[in-house]
Short mmCIF file of C-alpha atoms and ligand atoms in Angstrom, two decimals:
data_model
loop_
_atom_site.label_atom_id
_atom_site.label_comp_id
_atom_site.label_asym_id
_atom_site.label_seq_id
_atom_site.Cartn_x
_atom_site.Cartn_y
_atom_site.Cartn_z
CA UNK A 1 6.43 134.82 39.36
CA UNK A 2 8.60 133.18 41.81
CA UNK A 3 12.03 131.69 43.04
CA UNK A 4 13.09 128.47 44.11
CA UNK A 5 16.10 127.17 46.11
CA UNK A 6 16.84 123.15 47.02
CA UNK A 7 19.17 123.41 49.75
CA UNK A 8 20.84 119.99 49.74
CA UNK A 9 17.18 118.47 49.75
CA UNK A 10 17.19 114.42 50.49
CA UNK A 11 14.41 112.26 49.85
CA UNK A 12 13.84 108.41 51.05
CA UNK A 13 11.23 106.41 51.62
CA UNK A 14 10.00 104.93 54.68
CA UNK A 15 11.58 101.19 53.10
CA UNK A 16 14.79 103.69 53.22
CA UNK A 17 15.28 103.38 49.46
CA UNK A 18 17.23 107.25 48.58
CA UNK A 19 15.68 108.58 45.72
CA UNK A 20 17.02 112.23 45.76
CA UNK A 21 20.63 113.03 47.72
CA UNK A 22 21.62 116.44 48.47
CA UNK A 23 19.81 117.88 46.12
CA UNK A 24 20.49 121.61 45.05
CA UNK A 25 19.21 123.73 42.93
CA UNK A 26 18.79 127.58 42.29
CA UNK A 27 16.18 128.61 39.97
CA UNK A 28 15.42 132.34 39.42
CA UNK A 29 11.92 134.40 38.64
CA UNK A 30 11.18 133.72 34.99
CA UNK A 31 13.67 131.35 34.44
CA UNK A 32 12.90 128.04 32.63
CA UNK A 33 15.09 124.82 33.80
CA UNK A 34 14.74 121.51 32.52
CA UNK A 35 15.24 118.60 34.58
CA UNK A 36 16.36 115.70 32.21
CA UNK A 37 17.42 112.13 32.62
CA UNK A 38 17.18 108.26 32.78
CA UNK A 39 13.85 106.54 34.11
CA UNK A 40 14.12 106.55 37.48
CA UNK A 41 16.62 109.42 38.25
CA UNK A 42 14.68 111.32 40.47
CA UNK A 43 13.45 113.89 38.04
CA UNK A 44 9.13 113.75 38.96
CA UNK A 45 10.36 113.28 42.84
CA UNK A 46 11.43 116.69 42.32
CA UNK A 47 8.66 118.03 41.00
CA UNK A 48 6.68 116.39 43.22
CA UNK A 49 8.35 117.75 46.71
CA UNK A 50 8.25 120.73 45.16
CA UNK A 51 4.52 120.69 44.40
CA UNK A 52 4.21 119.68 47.65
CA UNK A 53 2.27 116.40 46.96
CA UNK A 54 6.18 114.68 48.46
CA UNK A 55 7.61 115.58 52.32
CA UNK A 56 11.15 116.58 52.38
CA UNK A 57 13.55 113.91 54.22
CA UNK A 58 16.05 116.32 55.11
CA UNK A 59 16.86 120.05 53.39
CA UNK A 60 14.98 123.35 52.51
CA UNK A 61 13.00 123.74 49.66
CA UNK A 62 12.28 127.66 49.45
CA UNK A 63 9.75 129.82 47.39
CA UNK A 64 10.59 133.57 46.78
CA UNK A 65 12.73 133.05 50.14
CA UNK A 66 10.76 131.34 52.49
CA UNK A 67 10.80 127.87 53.50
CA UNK A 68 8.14 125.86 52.21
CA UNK A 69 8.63 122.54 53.72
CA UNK A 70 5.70 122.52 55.27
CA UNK A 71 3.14 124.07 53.44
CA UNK A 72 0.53 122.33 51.91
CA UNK A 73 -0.14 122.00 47.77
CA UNK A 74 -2.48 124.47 47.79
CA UNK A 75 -0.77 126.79 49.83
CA UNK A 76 2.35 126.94 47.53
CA UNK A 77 1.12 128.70 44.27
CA UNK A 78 2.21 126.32 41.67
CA UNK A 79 0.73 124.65 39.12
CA UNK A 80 1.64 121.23 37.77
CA UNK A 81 0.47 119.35 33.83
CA UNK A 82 1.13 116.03 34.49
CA UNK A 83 1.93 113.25 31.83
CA UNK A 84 -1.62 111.76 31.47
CA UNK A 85 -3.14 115.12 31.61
CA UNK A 86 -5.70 114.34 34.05
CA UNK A 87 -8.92 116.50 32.81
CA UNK A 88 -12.31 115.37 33.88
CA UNK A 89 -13.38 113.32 31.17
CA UNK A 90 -16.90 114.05 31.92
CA UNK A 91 -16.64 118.07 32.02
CA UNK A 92 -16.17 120.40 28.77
CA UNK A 93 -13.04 122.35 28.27
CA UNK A 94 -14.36 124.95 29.58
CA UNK A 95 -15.64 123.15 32.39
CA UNK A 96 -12.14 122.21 32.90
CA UNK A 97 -10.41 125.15 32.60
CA UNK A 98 -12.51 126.70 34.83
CA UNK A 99 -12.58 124.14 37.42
CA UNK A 100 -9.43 125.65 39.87
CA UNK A 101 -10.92 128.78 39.57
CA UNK A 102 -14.48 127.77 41.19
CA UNK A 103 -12.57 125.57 43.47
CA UNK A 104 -10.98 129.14 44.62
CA UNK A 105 -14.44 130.31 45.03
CA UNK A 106 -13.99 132.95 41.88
CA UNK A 107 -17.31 134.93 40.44
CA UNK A 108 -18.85 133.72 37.53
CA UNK A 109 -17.62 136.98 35.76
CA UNK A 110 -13.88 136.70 36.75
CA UNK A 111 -14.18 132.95 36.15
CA UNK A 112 -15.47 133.76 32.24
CA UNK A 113 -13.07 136.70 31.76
CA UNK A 114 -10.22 134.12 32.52
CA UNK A 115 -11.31 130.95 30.61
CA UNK A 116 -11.59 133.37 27.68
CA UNK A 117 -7.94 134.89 28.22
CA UNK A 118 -6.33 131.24 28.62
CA UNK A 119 -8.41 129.53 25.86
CA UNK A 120 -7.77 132.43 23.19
CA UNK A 121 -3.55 132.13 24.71
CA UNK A 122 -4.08 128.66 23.94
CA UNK A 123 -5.76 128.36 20.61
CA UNK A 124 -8.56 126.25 22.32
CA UNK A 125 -11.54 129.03 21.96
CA UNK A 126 -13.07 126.65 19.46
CA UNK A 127 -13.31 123.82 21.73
CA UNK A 128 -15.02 124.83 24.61
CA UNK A 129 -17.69 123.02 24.38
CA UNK A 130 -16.08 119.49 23.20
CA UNK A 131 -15.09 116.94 26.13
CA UNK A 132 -11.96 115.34 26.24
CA UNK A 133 -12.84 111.90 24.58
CA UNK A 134 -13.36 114.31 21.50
CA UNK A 135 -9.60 116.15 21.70
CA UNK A 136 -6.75 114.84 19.79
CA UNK A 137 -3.52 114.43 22.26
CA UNK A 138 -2.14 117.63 21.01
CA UNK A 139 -5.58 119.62 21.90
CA UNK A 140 -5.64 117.92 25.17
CA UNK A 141 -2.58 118.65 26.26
CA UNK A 142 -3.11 122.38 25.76
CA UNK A 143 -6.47 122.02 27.99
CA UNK A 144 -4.06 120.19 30.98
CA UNK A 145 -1.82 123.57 30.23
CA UNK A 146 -4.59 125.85 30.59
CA UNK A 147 -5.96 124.04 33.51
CA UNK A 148 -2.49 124.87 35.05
CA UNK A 149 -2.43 128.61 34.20
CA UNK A 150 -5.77 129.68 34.66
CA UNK A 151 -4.88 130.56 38.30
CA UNK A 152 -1.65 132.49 37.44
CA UNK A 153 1.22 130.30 39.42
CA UNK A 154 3.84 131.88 40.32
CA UNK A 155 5.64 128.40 39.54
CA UNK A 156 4.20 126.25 36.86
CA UNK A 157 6.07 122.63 36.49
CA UNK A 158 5.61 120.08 33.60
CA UNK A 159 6.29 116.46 33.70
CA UNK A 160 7.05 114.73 30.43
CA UNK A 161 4.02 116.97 28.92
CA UNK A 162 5.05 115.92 25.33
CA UNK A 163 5.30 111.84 25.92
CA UNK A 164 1.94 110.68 24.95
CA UNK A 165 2.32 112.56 21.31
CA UNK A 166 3.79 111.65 18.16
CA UNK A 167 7.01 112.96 17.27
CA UNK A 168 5.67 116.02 14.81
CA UNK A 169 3.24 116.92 16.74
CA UNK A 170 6.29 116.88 19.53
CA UNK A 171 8.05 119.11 17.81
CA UNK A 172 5.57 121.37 17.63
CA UNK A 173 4.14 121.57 20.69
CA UNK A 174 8.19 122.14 22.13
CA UNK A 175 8.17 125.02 20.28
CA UNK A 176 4.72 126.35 21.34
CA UNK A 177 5.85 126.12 25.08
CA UNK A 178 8.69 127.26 24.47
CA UNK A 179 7.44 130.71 23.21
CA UNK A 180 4.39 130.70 25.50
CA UNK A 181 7.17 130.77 28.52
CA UNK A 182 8.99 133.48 27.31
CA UNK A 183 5.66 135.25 26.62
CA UNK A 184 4.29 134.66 30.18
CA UNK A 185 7.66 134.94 31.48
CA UNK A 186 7.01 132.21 34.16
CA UNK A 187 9.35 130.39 36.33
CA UNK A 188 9.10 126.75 35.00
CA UNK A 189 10.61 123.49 36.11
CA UNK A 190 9.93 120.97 33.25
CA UNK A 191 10.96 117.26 33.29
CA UNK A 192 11.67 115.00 30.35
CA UNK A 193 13.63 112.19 29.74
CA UNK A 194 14.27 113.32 26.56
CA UNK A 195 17.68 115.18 25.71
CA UNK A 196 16.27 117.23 22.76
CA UNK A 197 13.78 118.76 24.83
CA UNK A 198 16.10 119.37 27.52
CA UNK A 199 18.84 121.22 25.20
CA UNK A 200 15.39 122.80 22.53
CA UNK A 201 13.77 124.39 25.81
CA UNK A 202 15.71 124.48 28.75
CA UNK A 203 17.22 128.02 29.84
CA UNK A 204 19.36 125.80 32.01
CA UNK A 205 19.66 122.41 32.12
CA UNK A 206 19.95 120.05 34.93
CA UNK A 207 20.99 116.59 33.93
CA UNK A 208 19.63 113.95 36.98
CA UNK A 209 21.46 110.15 37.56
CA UNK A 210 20.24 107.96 40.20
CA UNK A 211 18.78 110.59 42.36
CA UNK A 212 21.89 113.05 42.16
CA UNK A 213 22.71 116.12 40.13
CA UNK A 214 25.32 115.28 38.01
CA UNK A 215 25.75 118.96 35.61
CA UNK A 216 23.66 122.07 35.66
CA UNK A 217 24.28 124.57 33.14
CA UNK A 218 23.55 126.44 29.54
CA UNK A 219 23.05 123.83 27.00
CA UNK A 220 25.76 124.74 25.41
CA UNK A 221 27.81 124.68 28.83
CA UNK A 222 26.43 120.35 28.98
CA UNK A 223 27.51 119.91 25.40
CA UNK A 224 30.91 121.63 25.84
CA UNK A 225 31.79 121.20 28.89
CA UNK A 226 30.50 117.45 30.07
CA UNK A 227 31.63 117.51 33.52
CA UNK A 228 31.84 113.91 33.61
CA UNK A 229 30.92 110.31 31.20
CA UNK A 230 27.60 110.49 32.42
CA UNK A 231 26.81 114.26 30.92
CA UNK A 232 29.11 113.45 27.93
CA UNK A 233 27.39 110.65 27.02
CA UNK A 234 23.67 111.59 27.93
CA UNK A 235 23.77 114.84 25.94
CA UNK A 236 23.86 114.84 22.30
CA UNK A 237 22.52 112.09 19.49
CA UNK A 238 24.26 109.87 18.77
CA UNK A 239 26.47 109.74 22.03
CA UNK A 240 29.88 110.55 22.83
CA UNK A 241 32.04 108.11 21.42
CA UNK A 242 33.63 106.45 24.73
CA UNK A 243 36.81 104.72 24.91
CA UNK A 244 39.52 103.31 27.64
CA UNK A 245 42.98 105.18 26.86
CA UNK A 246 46.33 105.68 28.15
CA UNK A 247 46.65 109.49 28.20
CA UNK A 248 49.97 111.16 28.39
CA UNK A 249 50.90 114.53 28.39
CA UNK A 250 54.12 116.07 27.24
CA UNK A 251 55.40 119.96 26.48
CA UNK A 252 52.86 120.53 23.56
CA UNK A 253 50.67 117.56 22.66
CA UNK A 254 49.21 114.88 24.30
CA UNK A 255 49.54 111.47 23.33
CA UNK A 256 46.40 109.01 23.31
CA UNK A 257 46.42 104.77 22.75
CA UNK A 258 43.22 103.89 20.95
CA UNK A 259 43.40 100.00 20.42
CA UNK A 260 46.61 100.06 18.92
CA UNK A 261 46.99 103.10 17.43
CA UNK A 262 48.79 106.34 19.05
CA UNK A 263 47.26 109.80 18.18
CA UNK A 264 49.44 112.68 19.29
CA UNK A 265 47.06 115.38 19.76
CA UNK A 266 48.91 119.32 19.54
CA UNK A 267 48.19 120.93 22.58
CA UNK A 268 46.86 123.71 20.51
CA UNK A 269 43.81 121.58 19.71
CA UNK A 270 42.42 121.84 23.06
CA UNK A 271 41.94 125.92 22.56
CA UNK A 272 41.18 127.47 25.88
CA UNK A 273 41.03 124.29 27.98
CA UNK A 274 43.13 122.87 30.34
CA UNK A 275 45.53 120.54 30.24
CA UNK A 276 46.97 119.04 33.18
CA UNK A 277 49.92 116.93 33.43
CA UNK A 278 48.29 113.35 33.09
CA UNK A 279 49.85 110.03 33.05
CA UNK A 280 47.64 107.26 33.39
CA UNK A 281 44.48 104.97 32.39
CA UNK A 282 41.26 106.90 31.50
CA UNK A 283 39.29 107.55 28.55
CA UNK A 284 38.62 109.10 25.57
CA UNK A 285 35.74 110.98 24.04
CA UNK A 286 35.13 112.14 21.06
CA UNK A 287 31.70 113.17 19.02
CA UNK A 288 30.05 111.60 16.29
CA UNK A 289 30.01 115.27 14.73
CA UNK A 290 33.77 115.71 15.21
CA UNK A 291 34.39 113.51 12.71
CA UNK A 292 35.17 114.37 8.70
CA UNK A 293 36.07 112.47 5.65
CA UNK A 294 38.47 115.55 5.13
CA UNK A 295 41.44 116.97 7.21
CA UNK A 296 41.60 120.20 8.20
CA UNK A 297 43.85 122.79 10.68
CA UNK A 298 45.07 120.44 13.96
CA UNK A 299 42.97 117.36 12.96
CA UNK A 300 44.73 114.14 13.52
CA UNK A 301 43.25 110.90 11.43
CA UNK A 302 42.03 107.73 12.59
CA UNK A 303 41.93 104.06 10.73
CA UNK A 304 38.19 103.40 11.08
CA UNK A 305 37.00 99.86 9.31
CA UNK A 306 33.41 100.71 8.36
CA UNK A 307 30.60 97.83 10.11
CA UNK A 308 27.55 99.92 8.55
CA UNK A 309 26.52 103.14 7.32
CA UNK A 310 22.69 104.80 7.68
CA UNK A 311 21.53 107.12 5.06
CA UNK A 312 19.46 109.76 6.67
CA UNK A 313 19.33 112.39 3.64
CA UNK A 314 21.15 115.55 5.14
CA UNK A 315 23.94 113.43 6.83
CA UNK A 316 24.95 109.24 7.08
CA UNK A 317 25.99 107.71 10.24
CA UNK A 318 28.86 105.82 9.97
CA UNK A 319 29.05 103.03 11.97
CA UNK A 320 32.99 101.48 12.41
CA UNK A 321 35.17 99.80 14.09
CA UNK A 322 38.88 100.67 15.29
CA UNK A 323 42.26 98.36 14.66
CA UNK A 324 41.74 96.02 18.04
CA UNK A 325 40.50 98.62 20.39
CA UNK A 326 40.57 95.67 23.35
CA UNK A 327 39.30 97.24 26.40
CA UNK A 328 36.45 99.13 25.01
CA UNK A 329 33.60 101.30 26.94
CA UNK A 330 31.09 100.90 23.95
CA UNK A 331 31.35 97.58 22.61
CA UNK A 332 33.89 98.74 19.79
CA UNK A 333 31.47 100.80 17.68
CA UNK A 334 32.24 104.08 17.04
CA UNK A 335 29.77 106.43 15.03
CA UNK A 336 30.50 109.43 13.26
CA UNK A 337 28.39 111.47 11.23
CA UNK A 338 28.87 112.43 7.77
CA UNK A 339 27.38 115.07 5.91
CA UNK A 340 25.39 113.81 2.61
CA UNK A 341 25.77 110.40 1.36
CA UNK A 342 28.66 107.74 2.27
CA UNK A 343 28.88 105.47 -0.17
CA UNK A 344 31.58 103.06 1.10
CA UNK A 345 30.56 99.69 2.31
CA UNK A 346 31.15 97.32 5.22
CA UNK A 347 34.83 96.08 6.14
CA UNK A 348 36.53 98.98 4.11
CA UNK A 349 38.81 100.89 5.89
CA UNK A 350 39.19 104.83 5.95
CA UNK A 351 41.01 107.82 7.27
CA UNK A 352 38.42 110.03 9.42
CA UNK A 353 39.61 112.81 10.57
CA UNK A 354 39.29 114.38 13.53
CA UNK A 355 38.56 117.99 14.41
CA UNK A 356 39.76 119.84 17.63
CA UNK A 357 37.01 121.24 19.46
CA UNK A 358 35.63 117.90 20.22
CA UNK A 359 38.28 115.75 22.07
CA UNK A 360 37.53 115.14 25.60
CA UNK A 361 39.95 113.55 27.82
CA UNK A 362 38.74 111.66 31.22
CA UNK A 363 40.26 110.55 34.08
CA UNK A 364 40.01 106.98 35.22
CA UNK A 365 36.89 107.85 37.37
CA UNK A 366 35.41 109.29 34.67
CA UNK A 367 35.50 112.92 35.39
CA UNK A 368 36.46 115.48 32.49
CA UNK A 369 40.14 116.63 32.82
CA UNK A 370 40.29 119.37 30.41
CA UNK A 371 37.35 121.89 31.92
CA UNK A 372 37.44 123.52 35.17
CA UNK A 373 35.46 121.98 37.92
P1 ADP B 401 11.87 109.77 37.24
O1 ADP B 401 10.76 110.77 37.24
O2 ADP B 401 13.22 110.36 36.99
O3 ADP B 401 11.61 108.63 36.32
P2 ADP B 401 11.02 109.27 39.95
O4 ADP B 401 11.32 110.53 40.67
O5 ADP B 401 9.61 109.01 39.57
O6 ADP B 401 11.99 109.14 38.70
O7 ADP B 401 11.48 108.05 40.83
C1 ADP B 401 12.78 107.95 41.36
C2 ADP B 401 12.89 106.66 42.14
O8 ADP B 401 12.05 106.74 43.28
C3 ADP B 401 12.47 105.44 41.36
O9 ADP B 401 13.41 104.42 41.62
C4 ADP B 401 11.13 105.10 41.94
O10 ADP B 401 10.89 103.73 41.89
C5 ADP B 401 11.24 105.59 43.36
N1 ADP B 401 9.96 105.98 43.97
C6 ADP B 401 9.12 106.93 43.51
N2 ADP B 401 8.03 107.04 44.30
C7 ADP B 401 8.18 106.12 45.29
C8 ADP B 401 7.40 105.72 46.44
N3 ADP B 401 6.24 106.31 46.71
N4 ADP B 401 7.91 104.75 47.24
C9 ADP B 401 9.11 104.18 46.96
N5 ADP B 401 9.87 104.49 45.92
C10 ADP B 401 9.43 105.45 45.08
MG1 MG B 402 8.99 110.75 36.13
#
């Protein structure tokens, strides 16, 4: 088990393209932190420098302390499953498995007591003796895994592990690593683009955008407290519902423009957040999940025209439209989601309610007025 600090690491390429800027990160022994974002964002770079298989531009990267900048792979105790899995497609499983562990010149004995240990932590005693052309995805992706623990990291890292599998057996396998970490109690750095794996898995999250850091927290801390559009609209499925608003703030409510409607929302509704004095263009957020056929305590309403609804069994998404919404930051569809069945058809208009928790107010740059920063 191990630490890791970034310290403000930077990362360009000789063509002086910036992949990574001032990169920082603190990730603690036994802690598991999910890197998630767009294509692109940086997230493998990361791993990568980390790993060792990347030079730093400028910045520390530490393990347990000391600077590691320039120590080779090898030297750095970490283990990394890539997204193609890379086994030797003409070696067994166990030929695989055991493959670091001759590299590092083990005995035959230690090397079979190990194999053994992994393959039976695994589920992939059974296999041994199959190659990897004979492996469904799901079995071969535990062999990468195993490959990756046999030598006991102190840091193992995973880059979009789950991507080559279908959805169920996605599912799945999330919640297999998931317990297997918290059983091995291993500091883990895992990378997906994927926000369900991020918020499923992730002790922390840290959500990546064109080679910065934009939030790093709980999941519940990037679902509840977006720092910015970016985070608000990244995390959760469907998206934050994102619209251009005047905002103004008076004694105890706060009054927003969407299209050409004015919702005055009580100042109570915001609970324990803040409220700043605020008079001026930004936007508005609010949650497909915030929404409700019905009213309830501090809910104000909302004239949505319905464009389409998706039946999904447990819940329908309700695709609509507001009363001339003219300057609009998604194209002027709104979703909301609906528990059950919603029966009402295109161009009818409705009253959805709105619930309190999930208005978020931004600034005209885009950053979340209501939380602490
Ligand atoms: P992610 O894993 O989030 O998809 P990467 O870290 O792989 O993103 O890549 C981040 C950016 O760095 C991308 O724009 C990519 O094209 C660029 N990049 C990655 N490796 C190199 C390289 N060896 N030379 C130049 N650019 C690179
Ligand atoms: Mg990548």
């Amino acid at each position: 088990m191990a630490s890791i600090a970034f310290n403000r690491v930077t990362k360009s390429f000789v063509e002086g393209t910036t992949v990574l800027r001032q990169f920082s990160l603190q990730v603690e022994e036994g802690e598991f932190i999910v890197l998630v974002g767009p294509s692109g964002s940086g997230k493998s770079t990361v791993l990568r420098l980390l790993a060792g298989l990347e030079s730093v531009s400028e910045g520390e990267i530490l393990i347990d302390g000391n600077v590691v900048n320039d120590l080779a792979p090898q030297q750095r105790n970490i283990a990394m499953v890539f997204q193609n899995y890379a086994l030797y497609p003409h070696m067994s499983v166990r030929e695989n498995l055991a493959f670091p562990l001759r590299m590092a010149r083990q005995s035959k004995q230690q090397i079979d007591a190990k194999v053994s240990e992994v393959a039976q932590l695994l589920g992939l005693s059974d296999l041994l003796q199959r190659r990897p052309k004979q492996l469904s995805g799901g079995q071969k992706q535990r062999v990468a895994m195993g490959r990756a623990l046999v030598r006991d990291p102190g840091v193992f890292l995973l880059d979009e592990p789950l991507s080559n599998l279908d959805a169920k057996l996605r599912a799945q396998i999330r919640a297999d690593i998931a317990q297997l970490q918290s059983r091995l109690n291993k500091t883990t750095l895992y990378v997906t683009h994927d926000q369900v794996e991020a918020m499923t898995l992730g002790h922390r999250v840290g959500l990546m955008n064109h080679g910065e850091l934009q939030q790093i927290g709980t999941p519940e801390q990037l679902y509840g407290q977006p720092q910015n559009i970016f985070v608000a609209s990244f995390i959760g499925s469907p998206g934050m519902n994102i619209m251009a608003s005047t905002i103004s703030t008076h004694t105890n409510r706060i009054d927003i423009h969407i299209g050409t409607q004015e919702l005055q929302l009580p100042i109570a509704m915001f609970g324990h957040r803040k409220t700043p004095p605020f008079n001026e263009q930004g936007y508005v957020g609010i949650r497909p999940e915030a929404f409700s056929l019905s009213k309830s305590d501090h809910s104000i309403a909302v004239n949505a025209t319905i464009k389409s609804v998706e039946y999904l069994g447990h819940e329908s998404l309700l695709y609509f439209g507001l009363p001339d919404t003219g300057r609009d930051y998604q194209d002027g569809v709104w979703v909301a989601r609906i528990k059950g069945k919603m029966l009402d058809t295109a161009d009818t208009v409705v009253e959805l309610h709105v619930t309190a928790e999930a208005v978020y107010l931004f600034n005209s740059e885009g950053v979340n007025i209501t939380i602490e920063t």
